[in-house]
Backbone as a chain_set.jsonl record, in Angstrom:
{"seq": "MSAGARKLEEENKSLRETVARLTEEKRKSEEENTKLREKLANQTNSPPGLSSLQLPSINGQSADYTSK", "coords": {"N": [[0.488, -0.981, -0.026], [0.6, 2.026, -0.59], [2.167, 4.943, 0.565], [0.455, 7.399, -0.124], [-1.756, 6.141, 0.113], [-2.327, 5.14, 2.484], [-1.606, 6.993, 4.038], [-4.767, 7.98, 3.964], [-6.006, 5.945, 4.199], [-5.985, 5.996, 7.575], [-7.14, 8.71, 7.45], [-9.389, 8.351, 6.507], [-10.442, 6.817, 8.982], [-9.951, 8.156, 11.44], [-12.766, 10.323, 10.493], [-14.697, 8.138, 10.483], [-14.473, 7.458, 13.029], [-14.791, 9.579, 14.601], [-17.07, 10.99, 13.155], [-19.612, 8.823, 14.15], [-19.14, 9.385, 16.636], [-20.226, 11.857, 17.153], [-22.743, 11.161, 16.499], [-23.094, 9.445, 18.21], [-23.435, 11.21, 20.549], [-25.666, 13.108, 19.508], [-27.686, 11.346, 19.675], [-27.606, 11.141, 22.667], [-28.696, 13.525, 22.745], [-30.679, 14.12, 22.1], [-32.509, 12.543, 23.444], [-32.192, 13.754, 26.044], [-33.956, 16.476, 25.929], [-35.764, 14.933, 25.005], [-36.575, 14.023, 27.395], [-36.757, 16.788, 28.849], [-39.41, 17.796, 27.805], [-40.943, 15.664, 28.256], [-41.695, 16.704, 30.573], [-41.474, 18.827, 30.51], [-44.241, 19.385, 29.763], [-45.677, 18.236, 31.455], [-46.382, 19.687, 33.889], [-47.732, 20.866, 36.512], [-48.417, 23.49, 36.727], [-48.862, 25.455, 35.535], [-50.355, 28.773, 34.008], [-53.783, 29.506, 34.634], [-56.453, 28.577, 32.532], [-54.416, 28.396, 30.083], [-54.253, 25.906, 28.203], [-53.165, 24.818, 26.192], [-48.988, 24.644, 25.252], [-47.108, 25.625, 22.617], [-43.609, 24.313, 21.661], [-41.594, 26.093, 19.536], [-40.35, 24.144, 16.34], [-38.074, 21.718, 16.548], [-35.556, 20.198, 14.418], [-37.054, 20.079, 12.383], [-39.481, 18.539, 13.144], [-42.339, 19.357, 14.257], [-43.43, 20.782, 17.522], [-46.238, 19.739, 19.88], [-47.676, 20.041, 22.909], [-50.622, 18.928, 24.844], [-50.876, 20.599, 28.346], [-51.817, 18.737, 31.402]], "CA": [[-0.17, -0.268, -0.235], [1.757, 3.771, -0.681], [2.053, 5.893, 1.974], [-1.111, 8.169, -0.082], [-3.204, 5.08, 0.099], [-2.485, 3.959, 4.144], [-2.781, 8.321, 4.63], [-6.804, 7.99, 3.196], [-7.085, 4.639, 5.126], [-5.916, 6.531, 8.178], [-8.335, 9.848, 7.327], [-11.371, 7.217, 6.952], [-10.43, 5.991, 9.847], [-10.869, 9.325, 11.802], [-13.69, 11.073, 10.412], [-15.281, 7.084, 10.901], [-14.866, 7.827, 14.733], [-16.361, 11.138, 14.604], [-19.244, 10.285, 13.165], [-19.496, 8.208, 15.713], [-19.11, 10.211, 18.499], [-21.218, 12.711, 16.975], [-23.974, 10.259, 16.104], [-24.138, 8.542, 19.234], [-23.876, 12.565, 21.305], [-27.109, 13.544, 19.298], [-28.777, 10.55, 20.453], [-27.929, 12.022, 23.875], [-29.202, 15.275, 23.109], [-31.918, 13.97, 21.42], [-33.296, 12.076, 24.522], [-32.253, 14.624, 27.196], [-34.605, 16.62, 24.524], [-37.39, 14.718, 24.81], [-37.407, 13.806, 28.42], [-37.217, 18.001, 29.069], [-40.395, 17.639, 27.181], [-41.965, 15.694, 29.082], [-41.354, 17.676, 31.671], [-42.625, 20.482, 31.389], [-45.064, 19.334, 29.405], [-46.181, 17.534, 33.023], [-46.084, 20.704, 35.418], [-48.544, 21.795, 36.896], [-48.457, 24.999, 37.785], [-49.608, 26.638, 34.529], [-51.986, 29.204, 34.669], [-55.183, 29.405, 34.203], [-56.464, 29.368, 30.809], [-53.222, 28.055, 29.285], [-54.235, 24.187, 27.433], [-51.564, 24.53, 25.212], [-47.748, 25.119, 24.754], [-46.778, 25.962, 21.493], [-42.465, 25.08, 21.46], [-40.584, 25.729, 18.152], [-39.853, 23.602, 16.092], [-36.482, 21.125, 16.171], [-34.989, 19.084, 13.742], [-37.805, 19.592, 11.764], [-40.218, 17.885, 14.172], [-42.762, 20.478, 15.28], [-43.899, 20.591, 19.236], [-47.617, 20.74, 20.555], [-47.761, 20.294, 24.463], [-51.588, 20.252, 26.266], [-50.971, 19.904, 29.855], [-52.053, 18.569, 31.782]], "C": [[0.628, 1.462, -0.097], [1.356, 4.01, 0.17], [1.304, 6.858, 1.158], [-2.512, 7.554, 0.418], [-3.329, 5.434, 1.387], [-2.314, 5.968, 4.592], [-3.995, 8.519, 4.735], [-6.641, 7.363, 4.07], [-7.171, 5.353, 6.319], [-6.868, 8.01, 8.244], [-9.34, 9.429, 7.457], [-11.521, 7.288, 7.823], [-10.801, 7.339, 11.334], [-12.312, 9.712, 11.542], [-14.654, 9.96, 10.724], [-15.941, 7.773, 12.179], [-15.368, 8.583, 14.452], [-16.96, 10.602, 14.084], [-19.799, 9.535, 13.701], [-20.156, 8.041, 16.78], [-19.806, 11.36, 18.262], [-23.061, 12.536, 17.033], [-24.72, 10.111, 17.549], [-23.716, 10.49, 20.849], [-25.627, 12.899, 20.906], [-27.928, 12.825, 19.814], [-29.119, 10.69, 21.995], [-29.025, 12.937, 24.438], [-30.53, 14.626, 23.127], [-33.382, 13.463, 22.441], [-33.606, 12.636, 26.255], [-33.391, 15.48, 27.251], [-35.925, 15.957, 24.718], [-38.252, 14.472, 26.928], [-37.84, 15.774, 29.374], [-38.322, 18.264, 28.512], [-40.977, 17.313, 27.611], [-42.562, 15.955, 29.926], [-42.087, 18.639, 31.997], [-43.954, 20.431, 30.47], [-46.43, 18.357, 30.792], [-46.193, 18.514, 33.834], [-47.397, 20.661, 34.832], [-49.634, 23.579, 37.181], [-48.662, 26.183, 36.027], [-50.607, 27.963, 34.598], [-52.845, 29.023, 34.527], [-55.697, 29.765, 32.817], [-55.065, 28.703, 28.888], [-53.3, 26.595, 29.068], [-53.322, 23.989, 27.104], [-50.208, 25.089, 25.74], [-47.299, 25.272, 23.512], [-44.502, 26.086, 21.621], [-41.97, 25.18, 19.506], [-39.971, 24.583, 17.437], [-38.369, 23.057, 15.724], [-35.924, 20.675, 15.408], [-36.362, 19.424, 12.831], [-39.553, 18.847, 12.236], [-41.163, 19.652, 14.926], [-43.268, 20.046, 16.839], [-45.467, 20.953, 19.21], [-47.521, 19.772, 21.654], [-49.939, 20.815, 24.424], [-51.254, 19.745, 27.383], [-52.183, 19.348, 29.897], [-52.927, 18.734, 32.824]], "O": [[1.263, 1.648, 0.941], [0.353, 3.543, 0.708], [1.378, 7.82, 1.922], [-3.6, 7.964, 0.823], [-4.354, 6.05, 1.676], [-3.003, 6.277, 5.564], [-4.399, 9.266, 5.627], [-7.032, 7.881, 5.116], [-8.348, 5.605, 6.577], [-7.281, 8.274, 9.373], [-10.208, 9.811, 8.241], [-12.603, 7.767, 8.162], [-11.811, 7.286, 12.036], [-13.109, 9.406, 12.429], [-15.656, 10.411, 11.279], [-17.027, 8.296, 12.428], [-16.503, 8.49, 13.984], [-17.51, 9.585, 14.508], [-21.004, 9.779, 13.641], [-20.957, 7.374, 17.435], [-20.058, 12.0, 19.283], [-24.038, 13.214, 17.351], [-25.847, 10.341, 17.987], [-23.937, 10.332, 22.05], [-26.562, 12.932, 21.706], [-28.895, 13.296, 20.412], [-30.205, 10.515, 22.549], [-29.709, 13.138, 25.442], [-31.315, 14.637, 24.075], [-34.579, 13.74, 22.364], [-34.416, 12.361, 27.14], [-34.004, 15.502, 28.318], [-37.012, 16.514, 24.567], [-39.351, 14.596, 27.469], [-38.76, 16.001, 30.161], [-38.462, 19.473, 28.697], [-41.958, 18.023, 27.83], [-43.72, 15.636, 30.196], [-42.801, 19.115, 32.878], [-44.69, 21.418, 30.459], [-47.629, 18.076, 30.761], [-45.903, 18.062, 34.942], [-47.952, 20.542, 33.74], [-50.64, 24.203, 37.517], [-48.548, 27.386, 35.795], [-51.597, 27.956, 35.329], [-52.945, 27.882, 34.077], [-55.508, 30.783, 32.152], [-54.999, 28.67, 27.66], [-52.475, 25.921, 29.684], [-52.549, 23.123, 27.514], [-50.247, 25.952, 26.617], [-46.712, 24.19, 23.519], [-43.908, 27.164, 21.661], [-42.103, 24.362, 18.595], [-39.015, 24.045, 17.995], [-37.605, 23.607, 14.93], [-34.921, 20.637, 16.121], [-36.734, 18.283, 12.558], [-40.537, 18.795, 11.498], [-40.788, 20.563, 15.664], [-43.429, 18.857, 17.114], [-45.954, 21.986, 18.75], [-47.271, 18.612, 21.326], [-50.513, 21.885, 24.217], [-51.284, 18.525, 27.548], [-53.149, 19.314, 29.135], [-53.172, 17.793, 33.579]]}, "num_chains": 1, "name": "protein.A"}
């Protein structure tokens, strides 16, 4: 294997590791966001008359939580 090909293999491996790390970070962030959204949706101290709370879209997904 030539030195150029070896360098490309090493760069490819590094990029794959970076993608795997970022994918895991995104998954953890999405889990935390879900937990926080559920916590917010379940809060009972909302002002009277507030039946719905709309949050901005995140990653193209709209958020509409009805208070319980």
